[in-house]
Tab-separated table of C-alpha atoms in Angstrom:
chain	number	residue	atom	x	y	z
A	1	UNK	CA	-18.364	-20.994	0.909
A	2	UNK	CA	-19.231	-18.782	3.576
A	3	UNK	CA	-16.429	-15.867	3.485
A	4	UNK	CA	-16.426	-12.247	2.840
A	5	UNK	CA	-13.440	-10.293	2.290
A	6	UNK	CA	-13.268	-6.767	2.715
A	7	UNK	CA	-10.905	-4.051	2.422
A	8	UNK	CA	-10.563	-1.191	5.255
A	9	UNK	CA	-9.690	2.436	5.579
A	10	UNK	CA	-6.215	1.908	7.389
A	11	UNK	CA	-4.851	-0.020	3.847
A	12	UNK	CA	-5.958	-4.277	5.273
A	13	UNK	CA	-8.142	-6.595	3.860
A	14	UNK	CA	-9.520	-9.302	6.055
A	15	UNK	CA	-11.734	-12.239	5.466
A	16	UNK	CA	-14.312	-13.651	7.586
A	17	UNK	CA	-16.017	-16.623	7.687
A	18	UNK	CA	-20.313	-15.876	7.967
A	19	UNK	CA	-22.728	-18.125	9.798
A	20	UNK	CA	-25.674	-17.719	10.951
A	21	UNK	CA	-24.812	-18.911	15.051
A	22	UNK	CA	-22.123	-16.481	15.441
A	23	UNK	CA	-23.400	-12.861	15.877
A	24	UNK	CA	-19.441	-11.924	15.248
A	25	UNK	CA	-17.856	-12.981	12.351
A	26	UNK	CA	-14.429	-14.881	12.721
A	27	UNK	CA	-11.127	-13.272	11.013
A	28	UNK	CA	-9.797	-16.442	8.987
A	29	UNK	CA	-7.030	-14.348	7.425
A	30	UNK	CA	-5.433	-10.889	6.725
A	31	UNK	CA	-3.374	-8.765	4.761
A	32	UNK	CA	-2.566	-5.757	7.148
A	33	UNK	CA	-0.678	-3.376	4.750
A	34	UNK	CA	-2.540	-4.218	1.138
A	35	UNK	CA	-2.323	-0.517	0.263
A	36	UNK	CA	-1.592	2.972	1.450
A	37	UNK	CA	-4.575	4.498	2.678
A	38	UNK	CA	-7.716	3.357	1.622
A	39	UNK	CA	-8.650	-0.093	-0.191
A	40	UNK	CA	-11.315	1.742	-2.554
A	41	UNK	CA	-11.614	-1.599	-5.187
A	42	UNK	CA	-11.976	-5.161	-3.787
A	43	UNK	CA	-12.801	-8.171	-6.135
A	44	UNK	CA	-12.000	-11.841	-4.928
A	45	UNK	CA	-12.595	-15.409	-6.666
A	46	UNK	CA	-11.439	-18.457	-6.415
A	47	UNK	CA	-7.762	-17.766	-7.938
A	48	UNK	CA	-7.241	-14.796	-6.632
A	49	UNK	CA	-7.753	-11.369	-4.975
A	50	UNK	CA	-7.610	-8.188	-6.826
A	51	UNK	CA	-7.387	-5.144	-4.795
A	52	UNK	CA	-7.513	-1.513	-5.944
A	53	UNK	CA	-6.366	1.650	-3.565
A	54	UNK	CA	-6.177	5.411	-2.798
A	55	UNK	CA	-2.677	5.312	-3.230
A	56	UNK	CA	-3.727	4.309	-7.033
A	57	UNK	CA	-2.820	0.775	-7.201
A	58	UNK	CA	-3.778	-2.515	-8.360
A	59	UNK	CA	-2.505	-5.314	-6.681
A	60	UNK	CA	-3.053	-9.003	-7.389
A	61	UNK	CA	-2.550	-11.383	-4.882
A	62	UNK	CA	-2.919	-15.907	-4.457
A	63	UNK	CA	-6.116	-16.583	-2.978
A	64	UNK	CA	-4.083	-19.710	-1.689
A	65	UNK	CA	-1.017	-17.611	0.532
A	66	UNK	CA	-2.441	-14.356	0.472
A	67	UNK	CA	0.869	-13.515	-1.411
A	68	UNK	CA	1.446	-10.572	-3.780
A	69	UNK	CA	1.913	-12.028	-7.341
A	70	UNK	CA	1.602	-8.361	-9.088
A	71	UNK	CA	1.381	-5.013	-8.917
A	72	UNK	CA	-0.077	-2.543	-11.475
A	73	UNK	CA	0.754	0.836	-11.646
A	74	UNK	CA	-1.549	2.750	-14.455
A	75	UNK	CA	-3.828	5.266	-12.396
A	76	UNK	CA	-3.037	8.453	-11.556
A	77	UNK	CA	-5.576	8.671	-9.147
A	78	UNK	CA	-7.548	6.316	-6.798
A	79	UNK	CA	-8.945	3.342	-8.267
A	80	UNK	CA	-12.930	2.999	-7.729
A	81	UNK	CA	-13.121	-0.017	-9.356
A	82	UNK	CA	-11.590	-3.451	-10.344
A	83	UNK	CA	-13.073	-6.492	-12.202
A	84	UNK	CA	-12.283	-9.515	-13.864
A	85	UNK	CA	-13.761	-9.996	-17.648
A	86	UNK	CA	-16.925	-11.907	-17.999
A	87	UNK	CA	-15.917	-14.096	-20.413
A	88	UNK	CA	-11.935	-14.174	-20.511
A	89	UNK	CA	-10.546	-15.146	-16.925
A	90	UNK	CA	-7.112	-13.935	-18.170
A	91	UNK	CA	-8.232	-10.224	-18.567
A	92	UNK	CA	-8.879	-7.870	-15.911
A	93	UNK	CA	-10.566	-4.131	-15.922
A	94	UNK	CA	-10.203	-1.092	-13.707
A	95	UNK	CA	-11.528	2.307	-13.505
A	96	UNK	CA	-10.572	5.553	-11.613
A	97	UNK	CA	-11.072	8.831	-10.397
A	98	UNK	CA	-8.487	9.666	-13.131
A	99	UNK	CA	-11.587	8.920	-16.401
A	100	UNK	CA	-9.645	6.075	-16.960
A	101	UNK	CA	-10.462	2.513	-17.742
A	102	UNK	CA	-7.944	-0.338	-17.973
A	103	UNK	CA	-7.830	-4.104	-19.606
A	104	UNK	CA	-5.274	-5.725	-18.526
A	105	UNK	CA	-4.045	-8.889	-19.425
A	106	UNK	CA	-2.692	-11.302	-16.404
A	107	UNK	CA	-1.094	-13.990	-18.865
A	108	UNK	CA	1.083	-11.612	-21.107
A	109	UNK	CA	1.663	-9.317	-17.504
A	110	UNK	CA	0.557	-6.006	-20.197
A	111	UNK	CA	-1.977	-3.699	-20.632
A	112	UNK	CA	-3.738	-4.199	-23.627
A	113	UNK	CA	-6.412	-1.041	-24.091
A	114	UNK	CA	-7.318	1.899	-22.530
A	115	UNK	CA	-9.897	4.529	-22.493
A	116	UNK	CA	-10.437	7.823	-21.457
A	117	UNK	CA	-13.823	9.726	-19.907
A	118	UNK	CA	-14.047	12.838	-21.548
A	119	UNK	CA	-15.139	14.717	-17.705
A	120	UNK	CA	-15.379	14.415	-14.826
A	121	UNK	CA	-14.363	10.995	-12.601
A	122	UNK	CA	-15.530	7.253	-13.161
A	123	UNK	CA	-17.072	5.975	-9.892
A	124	UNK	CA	-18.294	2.385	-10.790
A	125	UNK	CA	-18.614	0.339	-13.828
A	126	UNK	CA	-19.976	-3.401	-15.201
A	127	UNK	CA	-19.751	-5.113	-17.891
A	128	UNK	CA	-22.398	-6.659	-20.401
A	129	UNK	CA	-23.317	-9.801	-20.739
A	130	UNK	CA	-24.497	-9.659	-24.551
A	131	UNK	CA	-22.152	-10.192	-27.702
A	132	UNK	CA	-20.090	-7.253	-27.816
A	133	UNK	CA	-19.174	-8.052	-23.674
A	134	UNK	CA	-18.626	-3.956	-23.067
A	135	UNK	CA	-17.687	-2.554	-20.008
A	136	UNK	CA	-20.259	0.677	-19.055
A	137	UNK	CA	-18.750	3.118	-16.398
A	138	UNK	CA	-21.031	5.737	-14.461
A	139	UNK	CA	-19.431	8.667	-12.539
A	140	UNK	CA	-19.617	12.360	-11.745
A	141	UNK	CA	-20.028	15.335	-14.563
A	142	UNK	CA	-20.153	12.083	-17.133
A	143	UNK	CA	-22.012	10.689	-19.149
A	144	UNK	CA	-23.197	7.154	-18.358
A	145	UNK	CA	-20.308	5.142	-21.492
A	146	UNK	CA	-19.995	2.326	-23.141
A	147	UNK	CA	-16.436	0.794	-23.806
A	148	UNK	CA	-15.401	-1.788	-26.477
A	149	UNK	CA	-11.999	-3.338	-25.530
A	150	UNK	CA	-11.354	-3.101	-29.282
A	151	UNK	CA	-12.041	0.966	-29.913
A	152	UNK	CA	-10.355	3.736	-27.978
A	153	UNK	CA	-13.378	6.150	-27.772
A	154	UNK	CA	-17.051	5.476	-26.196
A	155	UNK	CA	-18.921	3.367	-28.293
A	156	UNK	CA	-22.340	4.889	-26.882
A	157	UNK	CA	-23.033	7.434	-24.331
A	158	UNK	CA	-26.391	8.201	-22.417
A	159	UNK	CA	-26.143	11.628	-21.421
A	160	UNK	CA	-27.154	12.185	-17.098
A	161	UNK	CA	-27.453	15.323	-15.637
A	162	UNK	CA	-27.023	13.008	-12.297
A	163	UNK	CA	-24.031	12.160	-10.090
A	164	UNK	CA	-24.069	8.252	-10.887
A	165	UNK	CA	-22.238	6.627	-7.702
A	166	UNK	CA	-22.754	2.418	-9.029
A	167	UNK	CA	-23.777	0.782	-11.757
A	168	UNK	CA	-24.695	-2.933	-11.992
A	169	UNK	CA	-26.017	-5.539	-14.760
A	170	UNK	CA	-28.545	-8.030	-14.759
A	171	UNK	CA	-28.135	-11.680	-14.861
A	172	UNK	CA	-29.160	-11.580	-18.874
A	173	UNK	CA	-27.924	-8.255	-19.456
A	174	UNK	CA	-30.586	-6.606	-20.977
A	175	UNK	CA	-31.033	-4.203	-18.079
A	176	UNK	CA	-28.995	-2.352	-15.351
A	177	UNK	CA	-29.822	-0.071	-12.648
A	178	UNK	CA	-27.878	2.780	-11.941
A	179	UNK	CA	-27.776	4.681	-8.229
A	180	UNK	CA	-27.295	8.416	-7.869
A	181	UNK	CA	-26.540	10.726	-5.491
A	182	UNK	CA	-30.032	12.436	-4.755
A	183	UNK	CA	-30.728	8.485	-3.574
A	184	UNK	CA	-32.636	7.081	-6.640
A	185	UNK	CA	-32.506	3.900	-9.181
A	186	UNK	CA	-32.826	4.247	-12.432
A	187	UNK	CA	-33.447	1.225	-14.762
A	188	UNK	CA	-32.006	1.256	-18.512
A	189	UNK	CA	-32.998	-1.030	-21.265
């Protein structure tokens, strides 16, 4: 489908429908007061619409209505990321400018780990695509981490003496590029 949704400064998401004979894109719906300030976090699929926030929320909402079904209230600070699991549709993950990273599970409505940056705040994160699934978050003052959803601490850490703003995997997960501040992309193995 041809839609975008994206979240704005003023707290709304809005999705537009993209084509290539309209130079301005078409509003097909909104959701004027999503969150208090900023939407920082944005991740929609075809269930539903997961939206993270300055005022350090996560909110879940239908795809279908556009309807809140949940709100999740773990973060301290403002969340700069929010995912759903690779490989089970029933977990979610967030990070924040608090060095924290949640998995949270939609079924059982409960958060089932957390970890905890050692410095610093968690800007982006992804997850891997090989056996062990693990998220990896990059941030500022941190080292670029590893996370299994089974063990509290890091599982690996590659030390940066950058400020990593995003962090993305590829399509077989054996590599992922990470982009700093200073304006460069660096590729890990």
């Amino acid at each position: 489908n041809n839609t975008v949704a994206v979240g704005f400064s003023d707290g709304s998401v809005k999705c537009f429908t993209m084509s290539r004979q309209c130079l301005v894109p078409k509003v097909d719906w909104e959701i004027p007061c999503a969150h208090k300030g900023n939407v920082s976090a944005m991740h929609m699929n075809q269930d539903y619409i997961l939206t993270g926030g300055e005022d350090n929320l996560i909110r879940i909402w239908s795809r279908g209505n556009r309807k809140m079904i949940n709100q999740i209230n773990f973060h301290t600070k403002m969340v700069t990321k929010i995912m759903p699991d690779l490989f089970k549709p029933n977990l979610i993950h967030s990070c924040s400018m608090d060095k924290q990273v949640y998995s949270y599970d939609l079924k059982q409505e409960k958060k089932i780990m957390y970890h905890t940056a050692k410095n610093g705040h968690l800007l982006d994160m992804t997850q891997k695509c090989t056996p062990e699934f693990e998220l990896v978050t990059v941030g500022f003052n941190n080292p670029i981490a590893y996370w299994d959803i089974d063990v509290v601490a890091s599982t690996a850490e590659i030390p940066t003496t950058q400020k990593c703003n995003c962090i993305d995997m590829s399509p077989s997960g054996k590599y992922f590029l990470v982009g700093t501040e200073d304006c460069f992309i660096y590729c890990y193995d």
